[in-house]
mmCIF file of C-alpha atoms in Angstrom:
data_model
loop_
_atom_site.group_PDB
_atom_site.id
_atom_site.type_symbol
_atom_site.label_atom_id
_atom_site.label_comp_id
_atom_site.label_asym_id
_atom_site.label_seq_id
_atom_site.Cartn_x
_atom_site.Cartn_y
_atom_site.Cartn_z
ATOM 1 C CA MET A 106 -159.522 26.276 152.816
ATOM 2 C CA PRO A 107 -155.896 25.724 151.725
ATOM 3 C CA ALA A 108 -153.738 23.111 153.413
ATOM 4 C CA SER A 109 -151.535 25.876 154.816
ATOM 5 C CA PHE A 110 -154.445 27.065 156.998
ATOM 6 C CA PHE A 111 -154.770 23.700 158.740
ATOM 7 C CA GLN A 112 -150.994 23.321 159.040
ATOM 8 C CA ALA A 113 -150.869 26.706 160.770
ATOM 9 C CA LYS A 114 -153.500 25.436 163.206
ATOM 10 C CA GLY A 115 -151.335 22.404 164.020
ATOM 11 C CA VAL A 116 -153.555 19.943 162.139
ATOM 12 C CA HIS A 117 -151.691 17.268 160.162
ATOM 13 C CA VAL A 118 -152.704 17.383 156.524
ATOM 14 C CA TYR A 119 -152.483 14.367 154.234
ATOM 15 C CA ARG A 120 -152.449 14.941 150.469
ATOM 16 C CA LEU A 121 -152.221 11.392 149.073
ATOM 17 C CA VAL A 122 -153.814 8.077 150.034
ATOM 18 C CA ALA A 123 -152.338 4.931 148.479
ATOM 19 C CA SER A 124 -154.403 1.795 148.893
ATOM 20 C CA ASP A 125 -154.098 -1.876 148.188
ATOM 21 C CA MET A 126 -157.070 -3.231 146.259
ATOM 22 C CA ASP A 127 -158.058 -6.849 147.020
ATOM 23 C CA GLU A 128 -159.195 -7.407 150.612
ATOM 24 C CA THR A 129 -158.515 -3.704 151.326
ATOM 25 C CA PHE A 130 -160.476 -1.400 148.998
ATOM 26 C CA LEU A 131 -162.760 -3.827 147.133
ATOM 27 C CA ASP A 132 -165.543 -6.072 148.378
ATOM 28 C CA ALA A 133 -165.744 -9.825 147.782
ATOM 29 C CA SER A 134 -167.141 -9.317 144.259
ATOM 30 C CA ARG A 135 -164.272 -6.942 143.394
ATOM 31 C CA SER A 136 -166.568 -3.929 143.363
ATOM 32 C CA VAL A 137 -166.090 -0.602 145.134
ATOM 33 C CA PRO A 138 -168.347 -0.624 148.232
ATOM 34 C CA GLU A 139 -170.750 2.289 148.512
ATOM 35 C CA ALA A 140 -168.956 3.525 151.645
ATOM 36 C CA ASN A 141 -165.701 3.705 149.697
ATOM 37 C CA LEU A 142 -167.422 5.543 146.865
ATOM 38 C CA ARG A 143 -168.568 8.141 149.386
ATOM 39 C CA ALA A 144 -164.997 8.282 150.668
ATOM 40 C CA LEU A 145 -163.658 8.895 147.147
ATOM 41 C CA ARG A 146 -166.119 11.770 146.729
ATOM 42 C CA ARG A 147 -164.980 13.350 149.972
ATOM 43 C CA MET A 148 -161.284 12.893 149.157
ATOM 44 C CA LYS A 149 -161.906 14.621 145.828
ATOM 45 C CA GLU A 150 -163.563 17.530 147.672
ATOM 46 C CA LEU A 151 -160.637 17.763 150.078
ATOM 47 C CA GLY A 152 -158.073 17.682 147.277
ATOM 48 C CA VAL A 153 -156.608 14.367 148.442
ATOM 49 C CA LEU A 154 -155.194 12.180 145.673
ATOM 50 C CA PHE A 155 -156.312 8.532 145.793
ATOM 51 C CA VAL A 156 -153.788 6.091 144.285
ATOM 52 C CA PRO A 157 -154.644 2.389 143.800
ATOM 53 C CA SER A 158 -151.637 0.196 144.592
ATOM 54 C CA SER A 159 -151.867 -3.504 143.794
ATOM 55 C CA GLY A 160 -149.900 -6.596 142.961
ATOM 56 C CA ARG A 161 -152.121 -6.948 139.891
ATOM 57 C CA TRP A 162 -151.567 -5.257 136.531
ATOM 58 C CA TYR A 163 -152.833 -1.856 135.398
ATOM 59 C CA SER A 164 -155.688 -2.976 133.127
ATOM 60 C CA SER A 165 -156.966 -5.378 135.778
ATOM 61 C CA ILE A 166 -156.960 -2.621 138.403
ATOM 62 C CA MET A 167 -158.780 -0.217 136.088
ATOM 63 C CA ASP A 168 -161.471 -2.863 135.525
ATOM 64 C CA ASN A 169 -162.433 -2.257 139.158
ATOM 65 C CA PHE A 170 -163.228 1.396 138.480
ATOM 66 C CA SER A 171 -166.248 2.231 136.375
ATOM 67 C CA GLY A 172 -168.823 5.007 136.239
ATOM 68 C CA GLU A 173 -168.455 7.547 139.020
ATOM 69 C CA ALA A 174 -165.561 5.692 140.661
ATOM 70 C CA ARG A 175 -163.574 6.035 137.436
ATOM 71 C CA GLU A 176 -164.366 9.747 137.235
ATOM 72 C CA LEU A 177 -163.289 10.276 140.842
ATOM 73 C CA ILE A 178 -159.753 8.999 140.232
ATOM 74 C CA GLU A 179 -159.278 10.968 137.005
ATOM 75 C CA GLY A 180 -155.945 12.797 137.116
ATOM 76 C CA SER A 181 -154.442 10.323 139.569
ATOM 77 C CA TYR A 182 -151.972 7.471 139.176
ATOM 78 C CA VAL A 183 -151.952 3.690 139.532
ATOM 79 C CA LEU A 184 -149.159 1.611 141.080
ATOM 80 C CA SER A 185 -149.314 -1.945 139.753
ATOM 81 C CA TYR A 186 -147.159 -5.081 140.026
ATOM 82 C CA ASN A 187 -146.381 -4.210 143.666
ATOM 83 C CA GLY A 188 -145.145 -0.730 142.805
ATOM 84 C CA GLY A 189 -142.914 -1.824 139.935
ATOM 85 C CA PHE A 190 -145.162 -0.241 137.300
ATOM 86 C CA MET A 191 -146.613 3.276 137.483
ATOM 87 C CA ASN A 192 -149.332 4.589 135.144
ATOM 88 C CA ARG A 193 -151.303 7.773 134.798
ATOM 89 C CA VAL A 194 -155.001 6.952 135.038
ATOM 90 C CA GLY A 195 -156.287 6.496 131.502
ATOM 91 C CA ASP A 196 -152.874 5.897 129.930
ATOM 92 C CA PRO A 197 -151.932 2.208 129.462
ATOM 93 C CA ALA A 198 -148.278 3.100 128.733
ATOM 94 C CA PRO A 199 -146.372 2.713 132.035
ATOM 95 C CA LEU A 200 -144.072 5.438 133.327
ATOM 96 C CA THR A 201 -141.942 2.842 135.144
ATOM 97 C CA THR A 202 -141.434 -0.893 134.643
ATOM 98 C CA CYS A 203 -139.580 -3.812 136.222
ATOM 99 C CA GLY A 204 -139.000 -7.520 135.586
ATOM 100 C CA ILE A 205 -137.102 -10.697 136.326
ATOM 101 C CA SER A 206 -134.765 -12.489 133.928
ATOM 102 C CA ARG A 207 -135.968 -15.442 131.860
ATOM 103 C CA ALA A 208 -133.337 -17.664 133.526
ATOM 104 C CA CYS A 209 -134.621 -16.684 136.971
ATOM 105 C CA ALA A 210 -138.235 -17.313 135.958
ATOM 106 C CA GLU A 211 -137.345 -20.699 134.449
ATOM 107 C CA GLU A 212 -135.725 -21.836 137.709
ATOM 108 C CA LEU A 213 -138.676 -20.658 139.797
ATOM 109 C CA TYR A 214 -141.089 -22.335 137.382
ATOM 110 C CA ALA A 215 -139.149 -25.614 137.578
ATOM 111 C CA VAL A 216 -139.269 -25.555 141.380
ATOM 112 C CA GLY A 217 -142.997 -24.798 141.338
ATOM 113 C CA ARG A 218 -143.657 -27.738 138.995
ATOM 114 C CA GLU A 219 -141.548 -30.018 141.205
ATOM 115 C CA LEU A 220 -143.584 -28.939 144.249
ATOM 116 C CA GLY A 221 -146.849 -29.459 142.375
ATOM 117 C CA LEU A 222 -148.018 -25.892 142.969
ATOM 118 C CA CYS A 223 -150.369 -23.731 140.995
ATOM 119 C CA MET A 224 -148.474 -20.664 139.788
ATOM 120 C CA HIS A 225 -149.149 -17.220 138.348
ATOM 121 C CA ILE A 226 -146.679 -15.984 135.738
ATOM 122 C CA ASN A 227 -147.189 -12.258 135.249
ATOM 123 C CA VAL A 228 -145.954 -10.739 132.009
ATOM 124 C CA ALA A 229 -145.354 -7.099 131.188
ATOM 125 C CA ASP A 230 -148.153 -6.741 128.646
ATOM 126 C CA GLY A 231 -150.795 -7.059 131.349
ATOM 127 C CA HIS A 232 -151.585 -10.767 131.317
ATOM 128 C CA VAL A 233 -151.095 -13.660 133.705
ATOM 129 C CA PHE A 234 -150.591 -17.303 132.761
ATOM 130 C CA VAL A 235 -151.777 -19.743 135.412
ATOM 131 C CA PRO A 236 -150.580 -23.362 135.355
ATOM 132 C CA ASP A 237 -152.589 -25.970 137.263
ATOM 133 C CA ALA A 238 -155.241 -23.873 139.008
ATOM 134 C CA ASP A 239 -157.754 -25.806 141.096
ATOM 135 C CA ASP A 240 -161.478 -25.051 140.990
ATOM 136 C CA ALA A 241 -161.293 -22.494 143.820
ATOM 137 C CA GLU A 242 -158.493 -20.550 142.161
ATOM 138 C CA ARG A 243 -160.257 -20.670 138.796
ATOM 139 C CA ALA A 244 -163.414 -19.282 140.403
ATOM 140 C CA TYR A 245 -161.433 -16.468 142.025
ATOM 141 C CA LEU A 246 -159.636 -15.587 138.798
ATOM 142 C CA ALA A 247 -162.844 -15.665 136.784
ATOM 143 C CA LEU A 248 -163.488 -12.115 137.968
ATOM 144 C CA ILE A 249 -160.161 -10.855 136.556
ATOM 145 C CA SER A 250 -159.404 -10.028 132.938
ATOM 146 C CA GLY A 251 -156.225 -11.098 131.166
ATOM 147 C CA VAL A 252 -155.964 -14.594 132.702
ATOM 148 C CA THR A 253 -154.913 -17.620 130.631
ATOM 149 C CA HIS A 254 -155.027 -21.096 132.201
ATOM 150 C CA VAL A 255 -152.497 -23.730 131.131
ATOM 151 C CA ASN A 256 -151.423 -27.220 132.190
ATOM 152 C CA SER A 257 -147.802 -27.515 133.298
ATOM 153 C CA LYS A 258 -147.696 -31.096 131.955
ATOM 154 C CA ASP A 259 -147.944 -29.578 128.484
ATOM 155 C CA HIS A 260 -145.256 -26.999 129.236
ATOM 156 C CA PRO A 261 -142.032 -28.299 130.835
ATOM 157 C CA ASP A 262 -140.538 -24.814 130.498
ATOM 158 C CA LEU A 263 -141.613 -21.258 129.762
ATOM 159 C CA SER A 264 -141.024 -21.328 126.022
ATOM 160 C CA PHE A 265 -144.812 -21.073 125.538
ATOM 161 C CA LEU A 266 -144.510 -17.414 126.611
ATOM 162 C CA GLY A 267 -142.508 -16.549 123.514
ATOM 163 C CA ASP A 268 -140.485 -13.378 123.967
ATOM 164 C CA ARG A 269 -142.789 -11.825 126.588
ATOM 165 C CA ASP A 270 -141.024 -10.020 129.430
ATOM 166 C CA ILE A 271 -141.767 -11.579 132.825
ATOM 167 C CA VAL A 272 -142.506 -9.270 135.756
ATOM 168 C CA LYS A 273 -142.994 -11.712 138.624
ATOM 169 C CA LEU A 274 -143.940 -15.266 139.488
ATOM 170 C CA ILE A 275 -146.305 -16.462 142.214
ATOM 171 C CA TYR A 276 -146.775 -19.779 144.037
ATOM 172 C CA VAL A 277 -150.301 -20.534 145.268
ATOM 173 C CA ASN A 278 -151.175 -22.470 148.422
ATOM 174 C CA ARG A 279 -154.198 -21.914 150.666
ATOM 175 C CA ASP A 280 -152.294 -23.439 153.597
ATOM 176 C CA PHE A 281 -150.754 -20.091 154.494
ATOM 177 C CA GLU A 282 -148.547 -21.420 157.292
ATOM 178 C CA ALA A 283 -147.048 -23.980 154.933
ATOM 179 C CA LEU A 284 -146.569 -21.255 152.335
ATOM 180 C CA GLN A 285 -144.725 -19.056 154.834
ATOM 181 C CA GLU A 286 -142.497 -21.987 155.783
ATOM 182 C CA LEU A 287 -141.798 -22.559 152.091
ATOM 183 C CA GLY A 288 -140.801 -18.921 151.807
ATOM 184 C CA GLU A 289 -138.233 -19.366 154.557
ATOM 185 C CA THR A 290 -136.892 -22.491 152.852
ATOM 186 C CA LEU A 291 -136.593 -20.780 149.479
ATOM 187 C CA ALA A 292 -135.093 -17.524 150.808
ATOM 188 C CA PRO A 293 -131.478 -18.485 149.957
ATOM 189 C CA MET A 294 -132.479 -19.412 146.427
ATOM 190 C CA ALA A 295 -134.388 -16.148 146.048
ATOM 191 C CA GLU A 296 -131.366 -14.149 147.197
ATOM 192 C CA ARG A 297 -129.137 -15.987 144.739
ATOM 193 C CA LEU A 298 -131.574 -15.261 141.906
ATOM 194 C CA GLY A 299 -131.877 -11.578 142.780
ATOM 195 C CA VAL A 300 -135.536 -11.681 143.759
ATOM 196 C CA GLU A 301 -137.397 -10.956 146.972
ATOM 197 C CA ILE A 302 -140.239 -12.920 148.540
ATOM 198 C CA THR A 303 -143.459 -11.371 149.761
ATOM 199 C CA PHE A 304 -146.968 -12.665 150.504
ATOM 200 C CA SER A 305 -150.503 -11.573 149.639
ATOM 201 C CA SER A 306 -154.133 -12.678 150.023
ATOM 202 C CA LYS A 307 -153.126 -15.379 152.545
ATOM 203 C CA ARG A 308 -152.360 -17.784 149.702
ATOM 204 C CA TYR A 309 -149.780 -16.180 147.395
ATOM 205 C CA LEU A 310 -146.004 -16.335 147.684
ATOM 206 C CA GLU A 311 -144.678 -13.702 145.292
ATOM 207 C CA PHE A 312 -141.204 -13.484 143.758
ATOM 208 C CA MET A 313 -140.476 -9.850 142.870
ATOM 209 C CA PRO A 314 -137.318 -8.217 141.481
ATOM 210 C CA ALA A 315 -135.039 -7.245 144.374
ATOM 211 C CA GLY A 316 -135.662 -3.700 145.572
ATOM 212 C CA VAL A 317 -139.078 -3.441 143.923
ATOM 213 C CA ASN A 318 -142.017 -3.092 146.291
ATOM 214 C CA LYS A 319 -144.997 -0.890 147.018
ATOM 215 C CA GLY A 320 -142.924 1.285 149.347
ATOM 216 C CA THR A 321 -140.317 2.206 146.743
ATOM 217 C CA GLY A 322 -143.012 2.699 144.115
ATOM 218 C CA LEU A 323 -145.000 4.997 146.395
ATOM 219 C CA ALA A 324 -141.896 6.986 147.358
ATOM 220 C CA ARG A 325 -141.039 7.449 143.662
ATOM 221 C CA LEU A 326 -144.537 8.739 142.920
ATOM 222 C CA ALA A 327 -144.559 11.082 145.930
ATOM 223 C CA GLN A 328 -141.211 12.526 144.887
ATOM 224 C CA MET A 329 -142.474 13.048 141.340
ATOM 225 C CA LEU A 330 -145.523 14.898 142.693
ATOM 226 C CA ASP A 331 -143.444 16.852 145.221
ATOM 227 C CA ILE A 332 -145.468 15.451 148.133
ATOM 228 C CA PRO A 333 -143.493 14.698 151.323
ATOM 229 C CA MET A 334 -143.966 11.156 152.586
ATOM 230 C CA SER A 335 -145.130 12.687 155.868
ATOM 231 C CA GLU A 336 -148.253 13.785 153.955
ATOM 232 C CA VAL A 337 -148.963 10.298 152.575
ATOM 233 C CA ILE A 338 -151.279 7.611 153.972
ATOM 234 C CA ALA A 339 -150.840 3.983 152.901
ATOM 235 C CA VAL A 340 -153.547 1.387 153.547
ATOM 236 C CA GLY A 341 -153.263 -2.376 153.217
ATOM 237 C CA ASP A 342 -153.921 -5.823 154.625
ATOM 238 C CA SER A 343 -151.033 -8.149 153.657
ATOM 239 C CA ALA A 344 -147.267 -8.546 153.662
ATOM 240 C CA ASN A 345 -146.889 -7.075 150.172
ATOM 241 C CA ASP A 346 -148.383 -3.848 151.606
ATOM 242 C CA LEU A 347 -145.925 -3.651 154.503
ATOM 243 C CA SER A 348 -143.247 -1.655 152.677
ATOM 244 C CA MET A 349 -145.653 1.178 151.810
ATOM 245 C CA ILE A 350 -147.277 1.057 155.259
ATOM 246 C CA GLN A 351 -143.832 1.594 156.765
ATOM 247 C CA ALA A 352 -142.778 4.207 154.202
ATOM 248 C CA ALA A 353 -145.859 6.431 154.515
ATOM 249 C CA GLY A 354 -146.322 9.165 157.056
ATOM 250 C CA LEU A 355 -149.331 7.205 158.314
ATOM 251 C CA GLY A 356 -149.476 3.457 157.771
ATOM 252 C CA VAL A 357 -152.968 2.019 158.198
ATOM 253 C CA GLY A 358 -154.279 -1.523 158.294
ATOM 254 C CA VAL A 359 -157.892 -2.462 157.626
ATOM 255 C CA ALA A 360 -159.550 -4.588 160.329
ATOM 256 C CA ASN A 361 -158.648 -7.791 158.455
ATOM 257 C CA VAL A 362 -154.932 -6.943 158.279
ATOM 258 C CA THR A 363 -152.783 -10.066 158.720
ATOM 259 C CA ASP A 364 -151.055 -10.677 162.033
ATOM 260 C CA ASP A 365 -147.569 -10.297 160.545
ATOM 261 C CA VAL A 366 -148.362 -6.763 159.346
ATOM 262 C CA ARG A 367 -150.592 -5.497 162.174
ATOM 263 C CA PRO A 368 -147.740 -4.584 164.587
ATOM 264 C CA TYR A 369 -146.216 -2.226 162.009
ATOM 265 C CA CYS A 370 -149.400 -0.214 161.404
ATOM 266 C CA ASP A 371 -149.682 3.248 162.962
ATOM 267 C CA ALA A 372 -153.428 2.649 163.095
ATOM 268 C CA VAL A 373 -155.824 -0.231 162.432
ATOM 269 C CA LEU A 374 -159.354 0.552 161.285
ATOM 270 C CA GLU A 375 -162.395 -1.057 162.881
ATOM 271 C CA THR A 376 -163.897 -1.827 159.455
ATOM 272 C CA THR A 377 -162.744 -4.630 157.174
ATOM 273 C CA GLY A 378 -161.675 -3.912 153.649
ATOM 274 C CA MET A 379 -164.566 -5.894 152.194
ATOM 275 C CA ASP A 380 -167.068 -3.808 154.206
ATOM 276 C CA GLY A 381 -165.860 -0.424 152.946
ATOM 277 C CA ALA A 382 -163.280 0.868 155.416
ATOM 278 C CA PHE A 383 -162.420 4.130 153.688
ATOM 279 C CA GLU A 384 -165.296 6.188 155.016
ATOM 280 C CA GLU A 385 -163.853 5.486 158.460
ATOM 281 C CA LEU A 386 -160.389 6.428 157.189
ATOM 282 C CA VAL A 387 -161.687 9.766 155.897
ATOM 283 C CA GLU A 388 -163.538 10.549 159.122
ATOM 284 C CA ARG A 389 -160.566 9.707 161.359
ATOM 285 C CA PHE A 390 -157.627 11.076 159.422
ATOM 286 C CA LEU A 391 -158.666 13.344 156.550
ATOM 287 C CA GLU A 392 -161.576 15.465 157.756
ATOM 288 C CA PRO A 393 -160.234 18.896 158.872
#
C-alpha cells in the first residue's frame, strides 16, 4: 500500500534509514549479520531507502556489501567521511567532498607526533595512511582496504603524501577517558584551525572540517531526495553519529551506544550492533 494510506491512518511512515557501519550495522568481522540482511530485504519490500553512513571512505564501505547485500542497496547512496562525501551506490565519483588545509593537517600531525600517538591521515582518493600503529590497531585495520602503514620517525612532516588532498586526521588511544580529556585540551587549537572534534569506536579522536558531520550530510541527501527529515531514521553508536541522530525524525541507538550519546536517542534498541540490531529496528519502527 502507498505511504499515503498509512499516513491517513495516523501511522508515522519512515522512508529513509541512515546507519553507521562499525559497531552499529556490521558484526565483529565486518560482515553484515544475517538478521540485518533480513532487515535489508524487508526495507526493500517496504520501499525504505537504506543509506550507509560512516567515518570511513566510500570504497571501504562498499567492501562490506557483497552478493545479496550489495543488490539490496542498489539505487541508494553512501555517506562517507562523516557525511562530508556523498556517492551514489556503484559510482566512485563523489557528489560532494570536503577537506582540511595542508597547513592545518601539518599542525595536527606535529602535535600527534609530539604526543606519541598513532594517527590516521585520510586522503580524498580513498586511502588512509597510518603512522605508528600498534599490533592491535594493525590487526583491526587488516580487515580494511586502502590502508598504508608508515613510521613517523621516517616522516617528520606530511610531504610523503605528495599533493593528495587531506580529508581528516585521527588520533588513536584505547584509553577513551584520556582521549576525551585530550579533546577538551585541544578544543581551542581545533577552533583556531577551523576543525571540529568528534569521537568514534571508543578509541578515535577525529578532526573534521568545521560544519561537516553526519547530520549535515544526511540533511543534504534528504533534501536532494525530497524526503522530509521527519521521515528519516538515523542509527548509530558513537559521538560521530550524534549529529545525524539529533537531525533525524527518529534518532536510534543500538544497545552498545556510548553513554555520551544515549541520552540524545529517541529510542535505544535491545540488540547490539554486532548482533544484528536492524531486524528489531524494522519490527519496531518500519512495519506498518
